[in-house]
CSV table of C-alpha atoms and ligand atoms in Angstrom, one decimal:
chain,number,residue,atom,x,y,z
N,201,MET,CA,184.1,104.9,52.9
N,202,ILE,CA,185.6,107.3,50.4
N,203,ALA,CA,188.8,109.0,51.2
N,204,ALA,CA,190.4,112.0,49.5
N,205,GLY,CA,193.1,114.2,51.0
N,206,ASP,CA,192.3,114.7,54.6
N,207,ALA,CA,188.5,114.1,54.2
N,208,ILE,CA,186.7,110.8,54.7
N,209,LEU,CA,183.1,110.4,53.7
N,210,PHE,CA,181.2,107.5,55.3
N,211,VAL,CA,178.0,106.5,53.6
N,212,ALA,CA,175.7,104.6,55.9
N,213,PRO,CA,175.1,101.2,54.4
N,214,ASP,CA,171.4,101.5,55.1
N,215,TRP,CA,171.0,104.8,53.3
N,216,PHE,CA,170.1,103.4,49.9
N,217,ARG,CA,168.6,100.1,51.0
N,218,ASN,CA,165.0,101.2,50.8
N,219,ILE,CA,165.5,102.8,47.3
N,220,ALA,CA,167.2,99.7,45.9
N,221,GLU,CA,164.6,97.4,47.3
N,222,ALA,CA,161.7,99.6,46.4
N,223,ASP,CA,161.9,98.8,42.7
N,224,ARG,CA,163.5,95.7,41.3
N,225,ARG,CA,163.8,97.4,37.9
N,226,MET,CA,166.4,99.8,39.2
N,227,ALA,CA,170.1,99.1,39.5
N,228,SER,CA,172.9,101.4,40.6
N,229,MET,CA,176.6,101.3,41.3
N,230,VAL,CA,179.3,103.6,42.8
N,231,THR,CA,182.7,103.1,41.1
N,232,THR,CA,186.0,104.7,40.4
N,233,ARG,CA,186.1,106.7,37.1
N,234,ASP,CA,187.7,103.9,35.1
N,235,GLY,CA,185.2,101.4,36.6
N,236,GLN,CA,188.0,99.2,37.9
N,237,HIS,CA,186.9,99.4,41.5
N,238,VAL,CA,183.2,99.0,42.4
N,239,MET,CA,182.5,100.4,45.8
N,240,ARG,CA,178.9,99.5,46.0
N,241,ALA,CA,176.3,98.0,43.8
N,242,TRP,CA,172.6,97.4,44.1
N,243,GLY,CA,170.2,95.4,42.0
N,244,ASP,CA,170.9,93.7,38.6
N,245,THR,CA,173.9,95.7,37.3
N,246,THR,CA,174.4,93.8,34.0
N,247,THR,CA,173.3,96.8,32.0
N,248,LEU,CA,175.8,99.1,33.8
N,249,MET,CA,179.2,99.1,32.3
N,250,PRO,CA,181.3,101.4,34.4
N,251,GLY,CA,183.9,103.4,32.5
N,252,ALA,CA,182.4,102.3,29.2
N,253,THR,CA,181.1,105.8,28.3
N,254,GLU,CA,181.7,109.4,29.2
N,255,GLU,CA,178.1,110.2,28.1
N,256,PRO,CA,175.9,111.4,31.0
N,257,TRP,CA,173.2,109.0,29.8
N,258,HIS,CA,172.3,106.5,27.2
N,259,ASP,CA,169.6,104.1,26.4
N,260,PHE,CA,170.2,100.4,26.4
N,261,GLY,CA,167.1,98.9,24.8
N,262,PRO,CA,164.3,99.8,27.1
N,263,THR,CA,166.7,100.7,29.9
N,264,ARG,CA,168.0,104.2,30.5
N,265,VAL,CA,171.5,104.4,32.0
N,266,GLN,CA,172.6,107.5,33.7
N,267,ARG,CA,176.1,108.4,34.9
N,268,ALA,CA,177.6,111.2,36.9
N,269,CYS,CA,181.1,111.7,38.0
N,270,ASP,CA,182.6,114.1,40.6
N,271,ASP,CA,185.0,116.8,39.2
N,272,ASP,CA,187.6,116.4,41.9
N,273,TYR,CA,187.2,113.0,43.3
N,274,ASP,CA,187.7,109.7,41.5
N,275,LEU,CA,184.1,108.8,42.1
N,276,CYS,CA,181.2,108.0,39.7
N,277,ALA,CA,177.6,106.9,40.3
N,278,MET,CA,175.6,105.0,37.7
N,279,ALA,CA,172.0,104.0,37.7
N,280,SER,CA,169.7,102.3,35.4
N,281,LEU,CA,166.0,102.0,35.2
N,282,ARG,CA,163.9,100.0,32.8
N,283,ALA,CA,161.4,102.3,31.0
N,284,SER,CA,158.3,100.6,32.4
N,285,GLY,CA,159.9,100.9,35.8
N,286,LEU,CA,159.7,104.6,36.1
N,287,TRP,CA,156.3,105.2,34.6
N,288,GLY,CA,154.9,101.9,35.9
N,289,GLY,CA,155.4,102.9,39.5
N,290,SER,CA,153.0,105.1,41.4
N,291,LEU,CA,153.4,108.9,41.1
N,292,GLN,CA,154.2,108.9,44.8
N,293,ALA,CA,157.1,106.5,44.3
N,294,VAL,CA,158.5,108.5,41.4
N,295,LEU,CA,158.3,111.7,43.3
N,296,GLY,CA,159.8,110.1,46.4
N,297,LEU,CA,162.6,108.8,44.3
N,298,CYS,CA,163.3,112.2,42.8
N,299,LEU,CA,163.2,113.9,46.2
N,300,LEU,CA,165.5,111.3,47.7
N,301,GLY,CA,167.9,111.5,44.8
N,302,GLY,CA,168.0,115.3,45.0
N,303,LEU,CA,168.5,115.3,48.8
N,304,ALA,CA,171.3,112.8,48.6
N,305,GLY,CA,173.0,114.8,45.9
N,306,VAL,CA,172.7,118.1,47.8
N,307,GLY,CA,174.0,116.3,51.0
N,308,VAL,CA,177.0,114.7,49.3
N,309,ASN,CA,177.8,117.9,47.4
N,310,SER,CA,177.7,120.2,50.4
N,311,LEU,CA,179.9,117.7,52.3
N,312,LEU,CA,182.5,117.5,49.5
N,313,GLY,CA,182.2,121.3,49.0
N,314,ALA,CA,182.8,122.0,52.7
N,315,SER,CA,185.8,119.6,52.8
N,316,ARG,CA,187.3,121.2,49.6
N,317,ARG,CA,186.9,124.7,51.1
N,318,ARG,CA,188.4,123.6,54.4
N,319,ARG,CA,191.3,122.0,52.7
N,320,ALA,CA,192.0,125.0,50.4
N,321,SER,CA,192.1,127.3,53.5
N,322,LEU,CA,194.3,124.9,55.5
N,323,GLU,CA,196.7,124.7,52.5
N,324,ALA,CA,196.9,128.5,52.1
N,325,ARG,CA,197.6,128.9,55.8
N,326,LEU,CA,200.2,126.1,55.8
N,327,THR,CA,201.9,127.7,52.8
N,328,ARG,CA,202.2,131.0,54.8
N,329,VAL,CA,203.4,129.3,57.9
N,330,ILE,CA,206.2,127.4,56.1
N,331,ARG,CA,207.2,130.5,54.1
N,332,ASN,CA,207.3,132.6,57.3
N,333,ASP,CA,209.4,129.9,59.0
N,334,ARG,CA,206.8,129.5,61.8
N,335,LEU,CA,206.8,125.7,62.3
N,336,ARG,CA,208.2,124.6,65.6
N,337,VAL,CA,210.1,121.4,66.6
N,338,VAL,CA,209.7,119.5,69.8
N,339,TYR,CA,211.9,116.6,71.0
N,340,GLN,CA,210.8,113.3,72.6
N,341,PRO,CA,213.3,111.4,74.6
N,342,LEU,CA,214.3,107.8,73.7
N,343,ARG,CA,215.6,105.6,76.5
N,344,ARG,CA,217.2,102.1,77.0
N,345,LEU,CA,214.5,100.0,78.6
N,346,SER,CA,217.0,98.1,80.7
N,347,ASP,CA,218.2,101.1,82.8
N,348,ARG,CA,216.1,103.9,81.4
N,349,GLY,CA,219.3,105.7,80.2
N,350,LEU,CA,218.8,108.5,77.7
N,351,VAL,CA,220.0,107.6,74.2
N,352,GLY,CA,218.5,110.3,72.0
N,353,PHE,CA,215.6,112.4,70.9
N,354,GLU,CA,213.1,112.3,68.1
N,355,ALA,CA,212.4,115.7,66.4
N,356,LEU,CA,208.6,116.1,65.9
N,357,VAL,CA,207.3,119.1,63.9
N,358,ARG,CA,204.5,121.2,65.4
N,359,TRP,CA,202.1,123.8,63.9
N,360,THR,CA,200.0,126.0,66.1
N,361,THR,CA,197.6,128.2,64.2
N,362,ALA,CA,197.1,131.9,65.0
N,363,SER,CA,193.9,131.0,66.9
N,364,GLY,CA,195.9,128.6,69.1
N,365,ASP,CA,194.8,125.3,67.6
N,366,ASP,CA,197.4,122.5,67.1
N,367,VAL,CA,197.1,120.8,63.8
N,368,PRO,CA,198.3,117.2,64.0
N,369,PRO,CA,201.5,116.5,62.1
N,370,ASP,CA,199.9,113.4,60.5
N,371,VAL,CA,197.5,115.8,58.8
N,372,PHE,CA,199.7,118.8,57.8
N,373,VAL,CA,202.8,116.8,56.8
N,374,ARG,CA,200.6,114.9,54.3
N,375,LEU,CA,199.0,118.1,53.2
N,376,ALA,CA,202.4,119.7,52.7
N,377,GLU,CA,203.5,116.7,50.6
N,378,ALA,CA,200.4,116.7,48.5
N,379,SER,CA,200.6,120.5,47.8
N,380,GLY,CA,204.3,120.5,46.9
N,381,LEU,CA,205.5,122.0,50.2
N,382,GLY,CA,207.1,118.8,51.4
N,383,ARG,CA,210.7,119.8,50.4
N,384,SER,CA,210.4,123.1,52.3
N,385,LEU,CA,209.0,121.4,55.4
N,386,ALA,CA,211.7,118.8,55.6
N,387,ARG,CA,214.4,121.5,55.2
N,388,GLN,CA,212.8,123.7,57.8
N,389,VAL,CA,212.7,120.8,60.3
N,390,VAL,CA,216.3,119.8,59.7
N,391,ARG,CA,217.6,123.4,60.0
N,392,LYS,CA,215.6,124.1,63.2
N,393,ALA,CA,216.4,120.8,64.8
N,394,PHE,CA,220.1,120.9,64.0
N,395,THR,CA,220.3,124.5,65.2
N,396,GLU,CA,218.6,123.8,68.5
N,397,MET,CA,220.1,120.4,69.2
N,398,ALA,CA,223.7,121.0,68.0
N,399,PRO,CA,225.1,121.9,71.5
N,400,VAL,CA,223.4,118.8,73.1
N,401,LEU,CA,224.8,116.5,70.4
N,402,ARG,CA,228.2,118.0,70.4
N,403,ALA,CA,228.4,117.7,74.2
N,404,ASP,CA,227.5,114.0,74.2
N,405,ALA,CA,228.4,111.8,71.2
N,406,GLY,CA,226.3,109.0,72.8
N,407,LEU,CA,223.1,110.8,72.0
N,408,TYR,CA,221.4,110.9,68.7
N,409,LEU,CA,218.7,113.0,67.0
N,410,GLY,CA,216.0,111.3,65.0
N,411,ILE,CA,214.5,113.1,62.0
N,412,ASN,CA,211.3,111.9,60.2
N,413,LEU,CA,211.6,111.9,56.4
N,414,THR,CA,209.4,111.0,53.6
N,415,ALA,CA,210.6,108.7,50.7
N,416,GLU,CA,210.6,111.8,48.5
N,417,ASP,CA,213.2,113.4,50.8
N,418,LEU,CA,215.4,110.4,50.6
N,419,LEU,CA,215.2,110.2,46.8
N,420,ASP,CA,216.1,113.9,46.5
N,421,ALA,CA,219.8,114.4,45.9
N,422,GLN,CA,219.5,118.1,46.8
N,423,PHE,CA,218.1,117.1,50.1
N,424,HIS,CA,221.1,114.9,50.8
N,425,GLU,CA,223.4,117.9,50.1
N,426,TYR,CA,221.3,120.1,52.4
N,427,LEU,CA,221.5,117.5,55.2
N,428,ASP,CA,225.3,117.3,54.8
N,429,GLU,CA,225.7,121.1,54.7
N,430,GLN,CA,223.5,121.7,57.8
N,431,ALA,CA,225.3,118.9,59.7
N,432,ALA,CA,228.7,120.4,58.8
N,433,HIS,CA,227.6,123.9,59.5
N,434,HIS,CA,226.4,123.0,63.0
N,435,GLY,CA,229.3,120.6,63.8
N,436,ILE,CA,227.0,117.6,64.1
N,437,ALA,CA,228.5,114.2,63.2
N,438,ALA,CA,226.4,112.1,60.7
N,439,THR,CA,226.6,109.3,63.2
N,440,SER,CA,224.6,111.4,65.6
N,441,VAL,CA,221.7,111.6,63.2
N,442,VAL,CA,219.0,108.9,62.6
N,443,LEU,CA,216.8,109.1,59.6
N,444,GLU,CA,213.3,107.6,60.0
N,445,ILE,CA,211.0,106.7,57.2
N,446,THR,CA,207.7,104.8,57.5
N,447,GLU,CA,207.3,101.3,56.3
N,448,ARG,CA,204.5,102.5,54.0
N,449,SER,CA,207.1,104.3,51.8
N,450,THR,CA,207.7,101.4,49.5
N,451,ALA,CA,207.6,103.3,46.3
N,452,MET,CA,210.7,103.2,44.0
N,453,ARG,CA,212.2,100.5,46.1
N,454,ASP,CA,215.6,100.1,44.2
N,455,ASP,CA,216.2,103.9,44.2
N,456,LEU,CA,215.3,104.1,47.9
N,457,VAL,CA,217.7,101.3,48.8
N,458,ARG,CA,220.5,102.9,46.8
N,459,ASN,CA,219.9,106.3,48.5
N,460,ILE,CA,219.8,104.8,51.9
N,461,ARG,CA,223.1,102.9,51.3
N,462,HIS,CA,224.6,106.2,50.2
N,463,LEU,CA,223.5,108.0,53.3
N,464,ARG,CA,224.5,105.1,55.6
N,465,ALA,CA,228.0,105.1,54.0
N,466,LYS,CA,228.4,108.7,55.2
N,467,GLY,CA,227.5,107.6,58.8
N,468,TYR,CA,223.8,108.5,59.0
N,469,ARG,CA,221.7,105.7,60.7
N,470,PHE,CA,218.4,104.6,59.3
N,471,TYR,CA,215.3,103.4,61.1
N,472,ILE,CA,212.0,102.0,59.7
N,473,ASP,CA,209.2,103.8,61.5
N,474,ASP,CA,205.7,102.5,62.4
N,475,PHE,CA,207.0,99.0,61.8
N,476,GLY,CA,204.1,96.6,61.3
N,477,THR,CA,201.6,99.1,59.9
N,478,GLY,CA,202.7,99.0,56.3
N,479,TYR,CA,202.6,96.3,53.7
N,480,SER,CA,206.2,95.7,52.8
N,481,SER,CA,207.1,92.1,52.1
N,482,LEU,CA,209.6,90.4,54.4
N,483,ASP,CA,212.0,90.2,51.4
N,484,TYR,CA,211.8,94.0,51.1
N,485,LEU,CA,212.6,94.4,54.8
N,486,ALA,CA,215.5,92.0,54.5
N,487,THR,CA,217.0,93.9,51.6
N,488,LEU,CA,216.6,97.4,53.2
N,489,PRO,CA,219.9,98.5,54.8
N,490,LEU,CA,218.5,99.2,58.3
N,491,ASP,CA,219.8,100.0,61.7
N,492,ALA,CA,216.6,99.4,63.6
N,493,VAL,CA,212.8,99.0,63.4
N,494,LYS,CA,210.4,101.2,65.4
N,495,ILE,CA,207.6,98.9,66.4
N,496,ASP,CA,204.3,100.9,66.1
N,497,LYS,CA,202.4,101.9,69.3
N,498,LEU,CA,199.5,99.8,68.0
N,499,PHE,CA,201.4,96.7,68.9
N,500,THR,CA,203.0,97.9,72.1
N,501,GLN,CA,199.7,99.0,73.6
N,502,ALA,CA,198.1,95.6,72.9
N,503,ALA,CA,201.2,93.6,73.8
N,504,GLY,CA,200.6,90.9,76.3
N,505,SER,CA,196.9,90.8,75.7
N,506,ASP,CA,195.1,88.0,74.0
N,507,SER,CA,194.2,90.1,71.0
N,508,VAL,CA,195.7,89.2,67.6
N,509,VAL,CA,197.5,92.5,67.5
N,510,GLY,CA,198.9,91.9,71.0
N,511,GLN,CA,200.2,88.5,70.1
N,512,ILE,CA,202.0,89.8,67.1
N,513,PHE,CA,204.3,91.9,69.3
N,514,GLU,CA,206.6,89.1,70.3
N,515,PRO,CA,207.1,87.6,66.8
N,516,MET,CA,207.8,91.1,65.5
N,517,CYS,CA,210.7,91.4,68.0
N,518,THR,CA,211.9,88.0,67.0
N,519,MET,CA,211.8,89.0,63.4
N,520,ALA,CA,213.8,92.1,64.1
N,521,MET,CA,216.4,90.1,66.0
N,522,ALA,CA,216.6,87.6,63.0
N,523,LEU,CA,217.2,90.6,60.7
N,524,ARG,CA,219.9,91.6,63.1
N,525,VAL,CA,218.6,95.1,63.5
N,526,GLY,CA,217.9,97.1,66.7
N,527,ILE,CA,214.4,97.5,68.2
N,528,VAL,CA,212.8,100.7,69.2
N,529,VAL,CA,209.4,100.3,70.8
N,530,GLU,CA,207.0,103.2,70.4
N,531,GLY,CA,204.0,104.2,72.6
N,532,ILE,CA,205.1,102.9,76.0
N,533,GLU,CA,202.7,104.5,78.4
N,534,THR,CA,202.7,102.3,81.5
N,535,GLU,CA,205.2,100.5,83.7
N,536,GLN,CA,203.4,97.2,82.8
N,537,GLN,CA,204.1,97.8,79.1
N,538,ALA,CA,207.7,98.7,79.8
N,539,ARG,CA,208.2,95.5,81.9
N,540,HIS,CA,206.5,93.4,79.2
N,541,VAL,CA,208.7,94.9,76.4
N,542,CYS,CA,211.8,94.4,78.6
N,543,ARG,CA,211.0,90.7,79.1
N,544,VAL,CA,210.5,90.1,75.3
N,545,ALA,CA,213.4,92.3,74.0
N,546,PRO,CA,215.7,93.3,76.9
N,547,GLN,CA,218.0,95.3,74.6
N,548,ALA,CA,215.1,97.4,73.2
N,549,ILE,CA,215.0,101.2,73.2
N,550,GLY,CA,211.7,102.7,74.3
N,551,GLN,CA,209.7,105.8,73.5
N,552,GLY,CA,206.5,106.9,75.0
N,553,TRP,CA,204.7,109.0,77.6
N,554,LEU,CA,206.1,106.9,80.5
N,555,LEU,CA,209.7,107.7,79.3
N,556,GLY,CA,209.1,111.3,78.4
N,557,ARG,CA,206.7,113.5,76.4
N,558,PRO,CA,207.8,115.6,73.4
N,559,VAL,CA,209.1,119.0,74.8
N,560,ALA,CA,210.5,122.2,73.5
N,561,ILE,CA,214.3,122.6,73.4
N,562,ASP,CA,214.5,124.5,76.7
N,563,ASP,CA,212.7,121.7,78.6
N,564,LEU,CA,214.9,118.8,77.4
N,565,PRO,CA,215.6,116.3,80.2
N,566,LYS,CA,219.4,116.1,81.0
N,567,THR,CA,219.4,112.4,82.0
R,246,LIG,P1,206.1,109.0,64.5
R,246,LIG,O1,207.3,109.4,63.8
R,246,LIG,O2,205.8,107.6,64.7
R,246,LIG,O3,206.2,109.8,65.9
R,246,LIG,C1,205.7,109.2,67.1
R,246,LIG,C2,204.3,109.8,67.4
R,246,LIG,O4,203.8,109.1,68.5
R,246,LIG,C3,204.4,111.2,67.8
R,246,LIG,O5,203.1,111.8,67.3
R,246,LIG,C4,204.4,111.2,69.3
R,246,LIG,O6,203.9,112.3,69.9
R,246,LIG,C5,203.5,110.0,69.5
R,246,LIG,N1,203.8,109.3,70.8
R,246,LIG,C6,204.9,109.2,71.4
R,246,LIG,N2,204.8,108.5,72.6
R,246,LIG,C7,203.5,108.1,72.7
R,246,LIG,C8,202.7,107.4,73.6
R,246,LIG,O7,203.2,106.9,74.6
R,246,LIG,N3,201.4,107.2,73.4
R,246,LIG,C9,200.8,107.8,72.3
R,246,LIG,N4,199.5,107.6,72.1
R,246,LIG,N5,201.5,108.5,71.3
R,246,LIG,C10,202.8,108.6,71.5
R,246,LIG,P2,203.1,113.2,66.6
R,246,LIG,O8,204.1,114.1,67.1
R,246,LIG,O9,201.6,113.5,66.5
R,246,LIG,O10,203.5,112.8,65.1
R,246,LIG,C11,202.8,111.9,64.3
R,246,LIG,C12,203.5,111.5,63.1
R,246,LIG,O11,203.7,112.7,62.2
R,246,LIG,C13,204.9,111.0,63.3
R,246,LIG,O12,204.8,109.7,63.8
R,246,LIG,C14,205.6,111.2,62.0
R,246,LIG,O13,205.2,110.1,61.1
R,246,LIG,C15,204.9,112.5,61.5
R,246,LIG,N6,205.9,113.6,61.7
R,246,LIG,C16,206.1,114.3,62.8
R,246,LIG,N7,207.1,115.2,62.6
R,246,LIG,C17,207.5,115.0,61.3
R,246,LIG,C18,208.5,115.7,60.5
R,246,LIG,O14,209.2,116.6,60.9
R,246,LIG,N8,208.6,115.3,59.2
R,246,LIG,C19,207.8,114.2,58.7
R,246,LIG,N9,208.0,113.9,57.4
R,246,LIG,N10,206.9,113.6,59.5
R,246,LIG,C20,206.7,114.0,60.8
R,247,LIG,MG1,209.2,108.8,63.7
R,248,LIG,MG1,206.2,105.9,64.6
């Protein structure tokens, strides 16, 4: 599986089997450009030294080694064939090999080409949408599980294309970050969400607004200023705002911790999103100044089942309690899940279809 941007290419494991087994004098390898990571290898690869040369081909004794790298992706293919191997085989085998190689090349190239074109067009459209201020924000309610009382809303960004298709935020938020539009997106969401939610938050100090941020936003001093300015402009107390970042954002750990401390000192609260899906060490979690963890829906939806994922739910809650932080449980879709969560963590806050779908500002539930 090779991933780049929003495209994933799966190569069926059986694809090359016949070629590799057809001639024992052939060897091949798919690696990263520097050769540090070997994705697949076939045959005796001792003559293949990934990353050793930029040359498209060279001879190694009686063996010819050929190398080709993709221009845009960190992906190289190398193959070697002993001299007698090629000409020693039947003409049919040689022709078959060439044909298969050609077909595989055309197939992979057209796949990568199509994905590149799609990405470029999506990026151009996203740039226009952000510039023209056309992203929307919807709000999903968060409720205490004990009595289902409303405690706040999470702002979730939405992009509907001119042809009426919804592009998932998981896709376009990442695309925005990768193409340098992340700063504008974060500001647009903050401005829109603050403008729309200000009357609700001013009317009830017990409610909070959750905003999803990336690590880059948190590390950006100008973004902090923007957040403060917008909060002041709309009369929203910092204590009514919760900042969420995913557990995967572990880059620049010390800077991140310093910035989070700074924001928390001003009153903003701070949640770790998608808890359990990242790879942070416990030590990292223990040092992060947190108010709550949001347990990912992956665990909620399997909770109470015999599966490994399901069995992790309870220890995760125990861990959060040991860290003395609050628990928000994502992805509650059924009464059964809500009851299970309530038994394990009676003080938890819940989010999910059962407790309320994300809605536009005019459709917010009042209780
Ligand atoms: P998230 O922050 O974990 O948001 C919760 C996601 O779970 C939302 O998906 C929500 O619609 C979905 N969800 C809520 N309840 C349920 C449920 O009961 N069942 C299921 N299956 N799903 C549920 P959405 O809106 O597609 O957002 C996906 C992710 O995109 C968010 O995950 C967040 O990481 C990111 N995102 C959304 N808005 C923003 C934004 O303004 N800025 C940034 N940086 N990221 C955002
Ligand atoms: Mg979130
Ligand atoms: Mg989440």
